[in-house]
């Protein structure tokens, strides 16, 4: 057993040697992990390694003490030309630890305890390092559970993408690629804008759709009045209800639709028509 007895910095110096000392701990199903800090009660500064090899899963750490390193290493071909990002969605009752991104002994705060309680989602590139989960100093850990879901995002072309990124216009080539690679591609208008309960910088936007070109999961549903759904986006995008039609594209994260590129539909038709004429469109969709 490797024991860190001189605090966080000494623990970080041991990270490169943990695999050699028998401290590695593997998930039983390679997608999700459940562990307990009670096994470290007599040496609360232990650092354990956890390896998860799926595109999505969860972690539940009961009675957190010490720290764990969560290595997200999906089984992908070594030649895959993609940038991998991990999005972390804490459970509402997650308590007892802070989440960091760790690389070569340096820590960057990803989610504090308060941010986890607020249900905020955060993403980071796997190139930045591993997920470092450090238990808070608490006299009573009996009511503490640190728990979250994770999803991996693979972005073709090594272009970083975050569903919580600041709003910005998409370049023509990004938009043409978005209709091929997005989790959803739909045509419609905004009929309602509400503040997000979890994040005051986000909006939950109700949309009415005239056409669903593609959707990864049923985030948009068809009723008597047609297709409807909700899209998460930054308030800085300036969403407003109106009759203007957009082509909404984006990613589905933890069952919610997050906005990617969203040009006016008439502007998209102009761009797409020009790409068809020049035979530069990377994929095809049926427009009316």
PDB file of C-alpha atoms in Angstrom:
ATOM      1  CA  UNK A   1       0.000   0.000   0.000  1.00  0.00           C
ATOM      2  CA  UNK A   2       1.283   3.452  -0.938  1.00  0.00           C
ATOM      3  CA  UNK A   3       0.577   6.015   1.791  1.00  0.00           C
ATOM      4  CA  UNK A   4       0.873   9.780   1.366  1.00  0.00           C
ATOM      5  CA  UNK A   5       1.799  11.103   4.794  1.00  0.00           C
ATOM      6  CA  UNK A   6       3.208  14.545   3.923  1.00  0.00           C
ATOM      7  CA  UNK A   7       0.194  16.178   2.276  1.00  0.00           C
ATOM      8  CA  UNK A   8      -0.986  16.863  -1.254  1.00  0.00           C
ATOM      9  CA  UNK A   9       2.338  17.743  -2.891  1.00  0.00           C
ATOM     10  CA  UNK A  10       3.942  14.508  -1.766  1.00  0.00           C
ATOM     11  CA  UNK A  11       0.885  12.635  -3.025  1.00  0.00           C
ATOM     12  CA  UNK A  12       1.263  14.200  -6.439  1.00  0.00           C
ATOM     13  CA  UNK A  13       4.924  13.213  -6.625  1.00  0.00           C
ATOM     14  CA  UNK A  14       3.841   9.603  -6.177  1.00  0.00           C
ATOM     15  CA  UNK A  15       1.436   9.566  -9.106  1.00  0.00           C
ATOM     16  CA  UNK A  16       4.007   8.378 -11.627  1.00  0.00           C
ATOM     17  CA  UNK A  17       4.993   5.478  -9.367  1.00  0.00           C
ATOM     18  CA  UNK A  18       1.552   4.283  -8.304  1.00  0.00           C
ATOM     19  CA  UNK A  19       1.276   1.732 -11.101  1.00  0.00           C
ATOM     20  CA  UNK A  20       4.443   0.068  -9.839  1.00  0.00           C
ATOM     21  CA  UNK A  21       3.417  -0.245  -6.217  1.00  0.00           C
ATOM     22  CA  UNK A  22       0.208  -2.238  -6.580  1.00  0.00           C
ATOM     23  CA  UNK A  23      -2.150   0.660  -5.754  1.00  0.00           C
ATOM     24  CA  UNK A  24      -4.099   0.576  -9.044  1.00  0.00           C
ATOM     25  CA  UNK A  25      -7.774  -0.215  -8.695  1.00  0.00           C
ATOM     26  CA  UNK A  26      -9.830  -1.146 -11.756  1.00  0.00           C
ATOM     27  CA  UNK A  27     -13.555  -0.810 -12.271  1.00  0.00           C
ATOM     28  CA  UNK A  28     -15.311  -4.152 -12.428  1.00  0.00           C
ATOM     29  CA  UNK A  29     -17.202  -3.229 -15.598  1.00  0.00           C
ATOM     30  CA  UNK A  30     -14.694  -0.667 -16.970  1.00  0.00           C
ATOM     31  CA  UNK A  31     -17.460   1.956 -17.285  1.00  0.00           C
ATOM     32  CA  UNK A  32     -18.431   2.792 -13.709  1.00  0.00           C
ATOM     33  CA  UNK A  33     -16.747   2.646 -10.310  1.00  0.00           C
ATOM     34  CA  UNK A  34     -17.997   2.546  -6.734  1.00  0.00           C
ATOM     35  CA  UNK A  35     -15.629   2.732  -3.782  1.00  0.00           C
ATOM     36  CA  UNK A  36     -15.495   3.641  -0.114  1.00  0.00           C
ATOM     37  CA  UNK A  37     -13.123   5.835   1.830  1.00  0.00           C
ATOM     38  CA  UNK A  38     -13.650   3.689   4.914  1.00  0.00           C
ATOM     39  CA  UNK A  39     -10.943   1.353   3.644  1.00  0.00           C
ATOM     40  CA  UNK A  40      -8.477   4.250   4.113  1.00  0.00           C
ATOM     41  CA  UNK A  41      -9.617   5.314   7.567  1.00  0.00           C
ATOM     42  CA  UNK A  42      -6.295   4.539   9.193  1.00  0.00           C
ATOM     43  CA  UNK A  43      -4.270   6.287   6.491  1.00  0.00           C
ATOM     44  CA  UNK A  44      -6.529   8.992   5.121  1.00  0.00           C
ATOM     45  CA  UNK A  45      -3.949  10.432   2.714  1.00  0.00           C
ATOM     46  CA  UNK A  46      -3.960   7.488   0.313  1.00  0.00           C
ATOM     47  CA  UNK A  47      -4.204   8.176  -3.413  1.00  0.00           C
ATOM     48  CA  UNK A  48      -5.799   5.425  -5.499  1.00  0.00           C
ATOM     49  CA  UNK A  49      -5.890   4.966  -9.259  1.00  0.00           C
ATOM     50  CA  UNK A  50      -9.182   4.261 -11.041  1.00  0.00           C
ATOM     51  CA  UNK A  51      -9.260   3.339 -14.749  1.00  0.00           C
ATOM     52  CA  UNK A  52     -12.451   3.750 -16.802  1.00  0.00           C
ATOM     53  CA  UNK A  53     -12.455   2.694 -20.443  1.00  0.00           C
ATOM     54  CA  UNK A  54     -15.941   3.529 -21.758  1.00  0.00           C
ATOM     55  CA  UNK A  55     -17.469   6.511 -23.550  1.00  0.00           C
ATOM     56  CA  UNK A  56     -19.782   7.137 -20.604  1.00  0.00           C
ATOM     57  CA  UNK A  57     -20.388   5.918 -17.090  1.00  0.00           C
ATOM     58  CA  UNK A  58     -20.445   7.031 -13.477  1.00  0.00           C
ATOM     59  CA  UNK A  59     -18.446   7.187 -10.269  1.00  0.00           C
ATOM     60  CA  UNK A  60     -19.702   6.945  -6.685  1.00  0.00           C
ATOM     61  CA  UNK A  61     -17.267   7.463  -3.806  1.00  0.00           C
ATOM     62  CA  UNK A  62     -18.786   6.752  -0.389  1.00  0.00           C
ATOM     63  CA  UNK A  63     -17.328   8.401   2.712  1.00  0.00           C
ATOM     64  CA  UNK A  64     -14.538  10.136   0.729  1.00  0.00           C
ATOM     65  CA  UNK A  65     -11.121  10.377   2.392  1.00  0.00           C
ATOM     66  CA  UNK A  66      -7.749  11.053   0.791  1.00  0.00           C
ATOM     67  CA  UNK A  67      -7.901  11.256  -3.005  1.00  0.00           C
ATOM     68  CA  UNK A  68      -8.439   9.207  -6.145  1.00  0.00           C
ATOM     69  CA  UNK A  69      -7.084   9.638  -9.667  1.00  0.00           C
ATOM     70  CA  UNK A  70      -9.677   8.876 -12.352  1.00  0.00           C
ATOM     71  CA  UNK A  71      -8.007   7.903 -15.631  1.00  0.00           C
ATOM     72  CA  UNK A  72     -10.441   8.070 -18.550  1.00  0.00           C
ATOM     73  CA  UNK A  73      -8.887   5.862 -21.225  1.00  0.00           C
ATOM     74  CA  UNK A  74     -11.451   4.729 -23.801  1.00  0.00           C
ATOM     75  CA  UNK A  75     -10.666   1.810 -26.067  1.00  0.00           C
ATOM     76  CA  UNK A  76     -10.055   3.708 -29.317  1.00  0.00           C
ATOM     77  CA  UNK A  77      -7.731   2.952 -32.235  1.00  0.00           C
ATOM     78  CA  UNK A  78      -4.363   4.615 -31.663  1.00  0.00           C
ATOM     79  CA  UNK A  79      -4.639   6.236 -35.096  1.00  0.00           C
ATOM     80  CA  UNK A  80      -7.967   7.928 -34.387  1.00  0.00           C
ATOM     81  CA  UNK A  81      -7.559  11.614 -35.292  1.00  0.00           C
ATOM     82  CA  UNK A  82      -9.889  13.036 -32.656  1.00  0.00           C
ATOM     83  CA  UNK A  83      -9.637  15.315 -29.687  1.00  0.00           C
ATOM     84  CA  UNK A  84     -11.239  13.724 -26.641  1.00  0.00           C
ATOM     85  CA  UNK A  85     -12.983  15.752 -23.983  1.00  0.00           C
ATOM     86  CA  UNK A  86     -14.713  14.597 -20.834  1.00  0.00           C
ATOM     87  CA  UNK A  87     -17.865  16.237 -19.516  1.00  0.00           C
ATOM     88  CA  UNK A  88     -18.631  15.766 -15.809  1.00  0.00           C
ATOM     89  CA  UNK A  89     -22.179  16.075 -14.445  1.00  0.00           C
ATOM     90  CA  UNK A  90     -22.343  15.832 -10.613  1.00  0.00           C
ATOM     91  CA  UNK A  91     -25.260  14.202  -8.875  1.00  0.00           C
ATOM     92  CA  UNK A  92     -27.361  16.758  -6.941  1.00  0.00           C
ATOM     93  CA  UNK A  93     -26.396  15.155  -3.611  1.00  0.00           C
ATOM     94  CA  UNK A  94     -22.661  15.049  -4.400  1.00  0.00           C
ATOM     95  CA  UNK A  95     -20.675  16.198  -1.357  1.00  0.00           C
ATOM     96  CA  UNK A  96     -17.341  15.710   0.333  1.00  0.00           C
ATOM     97  CA  UNK A  97     -14.741  16.332  -2.388  1.00  0.00           C
ATOM     98  CA  UNK A  98     -13.524  18.823  -4.975  1.00  0.00           C
ATOM     99  CA  UNK A  99     -12.708  17.852  -8.562  1.00  0.00           C
ATOM    100  CA  UNK A 100      -9.494  18.957 -10.261  1.00  0.00           C
ATOM    101  CA  UNK A 101      -7.680  18.323 -13.532  1.00  0.00           C
ATOM    102  CA  UNK A 102      -4.162  17.072 -12.724  1.00  0.00           C
ATOM    103  CA  UNK A 103      -1.132  17.037 -14.987  1.00  0.00           C
ATOM    104  CA  UNK A 104       2.503  16.632 -13.902  1.00  0.00           C
ATOM    105  CA  UNK A 105       1.674  17.613 -10.324  1.00  0.00           C
ATOM    106  CA  UNK A 106      -0.256  20.783 -11.224  1.00  0.00           C
ATOM    107  CA  UNK A 107      -3.928  21.045 -10.258  1.00  0.00           C
ATOM    108  CA  UNK A 108      -6.668  23.106 -11.940  1.00  0.00           C
ATOM    109  CA  UNK A 109     -10.002  23.329 -10.133  1.00  0.00           C
ATOM    110  CA  UNK A 110     -12.808  21.875 -12.229  1.00  0.00           C
ATOM    111  CA  UNK A 111     -15.741  21.695  -9.797  1.00  0.00           C
ATOM    112  CA  UNK A 112     -15.921  22.857  -6.196  1.00  0.00           C
ATOM    113  CA  UNK A 113     -18.337  21.312  -3.707  1.00  0.00           C
ATOM    114  CA  UNK A 114     -20.697  24.279  -4.116  1.00  0.00           C
ATOM    115  CA  UNK A 115     -20.665  23.954  -7.908  1.00  0.00           C
ATOM    116  CA  UNK A 116     -21.437  20.261  -7.640  1.00  0.00           C
ATOM    117  CA  UNK A 117     -24.394  21.002  -5.363  1.00  0.00           C
ATOM    118  CA  UNK A 118     -25.649  23.472  -8.005  1.00  0.00           C
ATOM    119  CA  UNK A 119     -25.551  20.702 -10.620  1.00  0.00           C
ATOM    120  CA  UNK A 120     -23.096  22.496 -12.885  1.00  0.00           C
ATOM    121  CA  UNK A 121     -21.504  20.556 -15.728  1.00  0.00           C
ATOM    122  CA  UNK A 122     -17.840  21.054 -16.647  1.00  0.00           C
ATOM    123  CA  UNK A 123     -15.742  19.690 -19.516  1.00  0.00           C
ATOM    124  CA  UNK A 124     -11.999  19.297 -20.021  1.00  0.00           C
ATOM    125  CA  UNK A 125      -9.682  17.847 -22.635  1.00  0.00           C
ATOM    126  CA  UNK A 126      -8.119  14.484 -21.844  1.00  0.00           C
ATOM    127  CA  UNK A 127      -4.872  15.972 -23.133  1.00  0.00           C
ATOM    128  CA  UNK A 128      -4.919  18.234 -20.066  1.00  0.00           C
ATOM    129  CA  UNK A 129      -4.503  15.274 -17.735  1.00  0.00           C
ATOM    130  CA  UNK A 130      -6.478  13.051 -15.387  1.00  0.00           C
ATOM    131  CA  UNK A 131      -9.351  13.802 -13.034  1.00  0.00           C
ATOM    132  CA  UNK A 132      -8.102  14.307  -9.456  1.00  0.00           C
ATOM    133  CA  UNK A 133     -10.845  13.904  -6.828  1.00  0.00           C
ATOM    134  CA  UNK A 134      -9.696  15.155  -3.410  1.00  0.00           C
ATOM    135  CA  UNK A 135     -11.765  14.656  -0.272  1.00  0.00           C
ATOM    136  CA  UNK A 136     -12.453  17.714   1.851  1.00  0.00           C
ATOM    137  CA  UNK A 137     -11.258  17.790   5.443  1.00  0.00           C
ATOM    138  CA  UNK A 138     -14.391  16.893   7.422  1.00  0.00           C
ATOM    139  CA  UNK A 139     -14.731  15.754  11.059  1.00  0.00           C
ATOM    140  CA  UNK A 140     -17.755  13.617  10.067  1.00  0.00           C
ATOM    141  CA  UNK A 141     -17.746  11.839   6.694  1.00  0.00           C
ATOM    142  CA  UNK A 142     -20.749   9.636   7.408  1.00  0.00           C
ATOM    143  CA  UNK A 143     -23.129  11.756   5.320  1.00  0.00           C
ATOM    144  CA  UNK A 144     -20.754  12.409   2.421  1.00  0.00           C
ATOM    145  CA  UNK A 145     -20.975  10.843  -1.040  1.00  0.00           C
ATOM    146  CA  UNK A 146     -19.144  12.170  -4.093  1.00  0.00           C
ATOM    147  CA  UNK A 147     -20.933  11.047  -7.252  1.00  0.00           C
ATOM    148  CA  UNK A 148     -21.036  12.094 -10.891  1.00  0.00           C
ATOM    149  CA  UNK A 149     -21.691  10.916 -14.426  1.00  0.00           C
ATOM    150  CA  UNK A 150     -19.181  11.359 -17.233  1.00  0.00           C
ATOM    151  CA  UNK A 151     -19.379  11.387 -21.019  1.00  0.00           C
ATOM    152  CA  UNK A 152     -16.563  11.539 -23.532  1.00  0.00           C
ATOM    153  CA  UNK A 153     -16.809  13.778 -26.581  1.00  0.00           C
ATOM    154  CA  UNK A 154     -14.813  12.888 -29.681  1.00  0.00           C
ATOM    155  CA  UNK A 155     -14.319  15.853 -31.992  1.00  0.00           C
ATOM    156  CA  UNK A 156     -13.051  15.175 -35.530  1.00  0.00           C
ATOM    157  CA  UNK A 157     -10.190  17.299 -36.785  1.00  0.00           C
ATOM    158  CA  UNK A 158      -8.705  18.014 -33.345  1.00  0.00           C
ATOM    159  CA  UNK A 159     -10.981  21.036 -32.850  1.00  0.00           C
ATOM    160  CA  UNK A 160     -11.969  21.554 -29.205  1.00  0.00           C
ATOM    161  CA  UNK A 161     -15.672  21.749 -28.490  1.00  0.00           C
ATOM    162  CA  UNK A 162     -17.531  22.235 -25.252  1.00  0.00           C
ATOM    163  CA  UNK A 163     -21.321  22.294 -24.826  1.00  0.00           C
ATOM    164  CA  UNK A 164     -20.816  25.023 -22.227  1.00  0.00           C
ATOM    165  CA  UNK A 165     -18.499  27.118 -24.421  1.00  0.00           C
ATOM    166  CA  UNK A 166     -19.198  30.800 -25.004  1.00  0.00           C
ATOM    167  CA  UNK A 167     -21.456  31.554 -27.973  1.00  0.00           C
ATOM    168  CA  UNK A 168     -19.680  32.431 -31.217  1.00  0.00           C
ATOM    169  CA  UNK A 169     -20.527  32.346 -34.941  1.00  0.00           C
ATOM    170  CA  UNK A 170     -19.501  29.167 -36.765  1.00  0.00           C
ATOM    171  CA  UNK A 171     -17.264  29.402 -39.823  1.00  0.00           C
ATOM    172  CA  UNK A 172     -18.660  27.986 -43.069  1.00  0.00           C
ATOM    173  CA  UNK A 173     -16.578  24.804 -42.894  1.00  0.00           C
ATOM    174  CA  UNK A 174     -17.583  24.287 -39.220  1.00  0.00           C
ATOM    175  CA  UNK A 175     -21.269  24.562 -40.112  1.00  0.00           C
ATOM    176  CA  UNK A 176     -20.983  22.127 -43.018  1.00  0.00           C
ATOM    177  CA  UNK A 177     -19.189  19.662 -40.734  1.00  0.00           C
ATOM    178  CA  UNK A 178     -21.752  20.225 -37.959  1.00  0.00           C
ATOM    179  CA  UNK A 179     -24.599  18.842 -40.069  1.00  0.00           C
ATOM    180  CA  UNK A 180     -22.578  15.626 -40.442  1.00  0.00           C
ATOM    181  CA  UNK A 181     -21.285  15.147 -36.903  1.00  0.00           C
ATOM    182  CA  UNK A 182     -23.797  16.797 -34.537  1.00  0.00           C
ATOM    183  CA  UNK A 183     -26.015  14.731 -32.260  1.00  0.00           C
ATOM    184  CA  UNK A 184     -29.010  16.676 -33.552  1.00  0.00           C
ATOM    185  CA  UNK A 185     -29.792  18.717 -36.690  1.00  0.00           C
ATOM    186  CA  UNK A 186     -33.233  20.370 -36.676  1.00  0.00           C
ATOM    187  CA  UNK A 187     -35.045  23.294 -38.294  1.00  0.00           C
ATOM    188  CA  UNK A 188     -37.284  25.571 -36.246  1.00  0.00           C
ATOM    189  CA  UNK A 189     -37.830  28.736 -34.254  1.00  0.00           C
ATOM    190  CA  UNK A 190     -37.597  29.909 -30.648  1.00  0.00           C
ATOM    191  CA  UNK A 191     -40.884  30.279 -28.804  1.00  0.00           C
ATOM    192  CA  UNK A 192     -39.726  30.622 -25.176  1.00  0.00           C
ATOM    193  CA  UNK A 193     -36.564  31.601 -23.270  1.00  0.00           C
ATOM    194  CA  UNK A 194     -36.164  30.804 -19.567  1.00  0.00           C
ATOM    195  CA  UNK A 195     -33.290  31.222 -17.141  1.00  0.00           C
ATOM    196  CA  UNK A 196     -31.573  27.955 -16.317  1.00  0.00           C
ATOM    197  CA  UNK A 197     -32.183  26.756 -12.761  1.00  0.00           C
ATOM    198  CA  UNK A 198     -28.639  25.374 -12.438  1.00  0.00           C
ATOM    199  CA  UNK A 199     -26.556  28.153 -14.002  1.00  0.00           C
ATOM    200  CA  UNK A 200     -27.457  31.846 -14.149  1.00  0.00           C
ATOM    201  CA  UNK A 201     -25.276  32.252 -17.269  1.00  0.00           C
ATOM    202  CA  UNK A 202     -27.295  29.697 -19.232  1.00  0.00           C
ATOM    203  CA  UNK A 203     -30.727  29.724 -20.826  1.00  0.00           C
ATOM    204  CA  UNK A 204     -33.183  26.910 -21.417  1.00  0.00           C
ATOM    205  CA  UNK A 205     -34.757  27.656 -24.784  1.00  0.00           C
ATOM    206  CA  UNK A 206     -38.032  26.144 -25.947  1.00  0.00           C
ATOM    207  CA  UNK A 207     -38.104  25.480 -29.688  1.00  0.00           C
ATOM    208  CA  UNK A 208     -40.880  24.611 -32.156  1.00  0.00           C
ATOM    209  CA  UNK A 209     -39.593  22.545 -35.064  1.00  0.00           C
ATOM    210  CA  UNK A 210     -40.771  22.191 -38.641  1.00  0.00           C
ATOM    211  CA  UNK A 211     -38.297  19.423 -39.491  1.00  0.00           C
ATOM    212  CA  UNK A 212     -36.018  17.002 -37.632  1.00  0.00           C
ATOM    213  CA  UNK A 213     -33.158  15.958 -39.893  1.00  0.00           C
ATOM    214  CA  UNK A 214     -31.441  13.863 -37.241  1.00  0.00           C
ATOM    215  CA  UNK A 215     -31.356  13.375 -33.487  1.00  0.00           C
ATOM    216  CA  UNK A 216     -29.241  10.992 -31.418  1.00  0.00           C
ATOM    217  CA  UNK A 217     -31.855  10.478 -28.732  1.00  0.00           C
ATOM    218  CA  UNK A 218     -35.410  11.649 -28.168  1.00  0.00           C
ATOM    219  CA  UNK A 219     -34.632  15.121 -26.879  1.00  0.00           C
ATOM    220  CA  UNK A 220     -37.232  16.439 -29.351  1.00  0.00           C
ATOM    221  CA  UNK A 221     -40.682  14.874 -29.320  1.00  0.00           C
ATOM    222  CA  UNK A 222     -43.640  15.009 -31.689  1.00  0.00           C
ATOM    223  CA  UNK A 223     -47.064  16.001 -30.378  1.00  0.00           C
ATOM    224  CA  UNK A 224     -50.316  17.287 -31.810  1.00  0.00           C
ATOM    225  CA  UNK A 225     -48.766  20.665 -32.530  1.00  0.00           C
ATOM    226  CA  UNK A 226     -45.623  19.263 -34.167  1.00  0.00           C
ATOM    227  CA  UNK A 227     -42.067  18.728 -32.935  1.00  0.00           C
ATOM    228  CA  UNK A 228     -40.973  20.533 -29.771  1.00  0.00           C
ATOM    229  CA  UNK A 229     -38.078  20.443 -27.339  1.00  0.00           C
ATOM    230  CA  UNK A 230     -35.580  22.442 -25.316  1.00  0.00           C
ATOM    231  CA  UNK A 231     -32.031  23.509 -26.105  1.00  0.00           C
ATOM    232  CA  UNK A 232     -29.446  24.700 -23.586  1.00  0.00           C
ATOM    233  CA  UNK A 233     -27.364  27.694 -24.615  1.00  0.00           C
ATOM    234  CA  UNK A 234     -25.436  30.585 -23.121  1.00  0.00           C
ATOM    235  CA  UNK A 235     -27.362  33.774 -22.370  1.00  0.00           C
ATOM    236  CA  UNK A 236     -24.561  35.568 -24.223  1.00  0.00           C
ATOM    237  CA  UNK A 237     -25.982  34.029 -27.412  1.00  0.00           C
ATOM    238  CA  UNK A 238     -28.916  36.440 -26.989  1.00  0.00           C
ATOM    239  CA  UNK A 239     -31.803  33.991 -27.639  1.00  0.00           C
ATOM    240  CA  UNK A 240     -35.129  35.712 -28.317  1.00  0.00           C
ATOM    241  CA  UNK A 241     -38.568  34.320 -29.187  1.00  0.00           C
ATOM    242  CA  UNK A 242     -39.669  35.055 -32.729  1.00  0.00           C
ATOM    243  CA  UNK A 243     -40.688  33.712 -36.113  1.00  0.00           C
ATOM    244  CA  UNK A 244     -37.176  33.531 -37.564  1.00  0.00           C
ATOM    245  CA  UNK A 245     -36.204  29.999 -38.582  1.00  0.00           C
ATOM    246  CA  UNK A 246     -32.827  28.546 -37.617  1.00  0.00           C
ATOM    247  CA  UNK A 247     -30.916  25.370 -38.290  1.00  0.00           C
ATOM    248  CA  UNK A 248     -30.129  24.177 -34.762  1.00  0.00           C
ATOM    249  CA  UNK A 249     -27.197  21.768 -34.372  1.00  0.00           C
ATOM    250  CA  UNK A 250     -25.410  20.585 -31.262  1.00  0.00           C
ATOM    251  CA  UNK A 251     -24.589  17.848 -28.788  1.00  0.00           C
ATOM    252  CA  UNK A 252     -26.697  15.731 -26.425  1.00  0.00           C
ATOM    253  CA  UNK A 253     -25.107  15.617 -22.983  1.00  0.00           C
ATOM    254  CA  UNK A 254     -26.734  13.665 -20.127  1.00  0.00           C
ATOM    255  CA  UNK A 255     -30.082  13.711 -21.902  1.00  0.00           C
ATOM    256  CA  UNK A 256     -30.054  17.451 -22.670  1.00  0.00           C
ATOM    257  CA  UNK A 257     -29.559  19.214 -26.010  1.00  0.00           C
ATOM    258  CA  UNK A 258     -26.721  21.778 -26.047  1.00  0.00           C
ATOM    259  CA  UNK A 259     -26.467  24.320 -28.842  1.00  0.00           C
ATOM    260  CA  UNK A 260     -23.617  24.172 -31.355  1.00  0.00           C
ATOM    261  CA  UNK A 261     -23.946  26.032 -34.660  1.00  0.00           C
ATOM    262  CA  UNK A 262     -27.301  27.753 -35.276  1.00  0.00           C
ATOM    263  CA  UNK A 263     -27.419  29.872 -38.456  1.00  0.00           C
ATOM    264  CA  UNK A 264     -30.573  31.351 -39.911  1.00  0.00           C
ATOM    265  CA  UNK A 265     -32.064  28.661 -42.092  1.00  0.00           C
ATOM    266  CA  UNK A 266     -32.065  30.854 -45.198  1.00  0.00           C
ATOM    267  CA  UNK A 267     -28.345  31.557 -44.706  1.00  0.00           C
ATOM    268  CA  UNK A 268     -27.678  27.851 -44.311  1.00  0.00           C
ATOM    269  CA  UNK A 269     -29.511  27.105 -47.585  1.00  0.00           C
ATOM    270  CA  UNK A 270     -27.317  29.624 -49.420  1.00  0.00           C
ATOM    271  CA  UNK A 271     -24.120  28.127 -47.975  1.00  0.00           C
ATOM    272  CA  UNK A 272     -25.214  24.543 -48.531  1.00  0.00           C
ATOM    273  CA  UNK A 273     -26.299  25.240 -52.108  1.00  0.00           C
ATOM    274  CA  UNK A 274     -22.897  26.751 -52.901  1.00  0.00           C
ATOM    275  CA  UNK A 275     -21.142  23.747 -51.346  1.00  0.00           C
ATOM    276  CA  UNK A 276     -23.255  21.380 -53.457  1.00  0.00           C
ATOM    277  CA  UNK A 277     -22.341  23.255 -56.632  1.00  0.00           C
ATOM    278  CA  UNK A 278     -18.644  23.168 -55.685  1.00  0.00           C
ATOM    279  CA  UNK A 279     -18.909  19.565 -54.447  1.00  0.00           C
ATOM    280  CA  UNK A 280     -17.323  20.540 -51.158  1.00  0.00           C
ATOM    281  CA  UNK A 281     -20.167  19.432 -48.856  1.00  0.00           C
ATOM    282  CA  UNK A 282     -18.812  16.713 -46.508  1.00  0.00           C
ATOM    283  CA  UNK A 283     -22.219  15.018 -46.266  1.00  0.00           C
ATOM    284  CA  UNK A 284     -25.733  15.361 -47.619  1.00  0.00           C
ATOM    285  CA  UNK A 285     -29.088  16.244 -46.063  1.00  0.00           C
ATOM    286  CA  UNK A 286     -32.431  16.616 -47.811  1.00  0.00           C
ATOM    287  CA  UNK A 287     -33.541  20.256 -47.793  1.00  0.00           C
ATOM    288  CA  UNK A 288     -36.899  21.503 -49.050  1.00  0.00           C
TER     289      UNK A 288
END
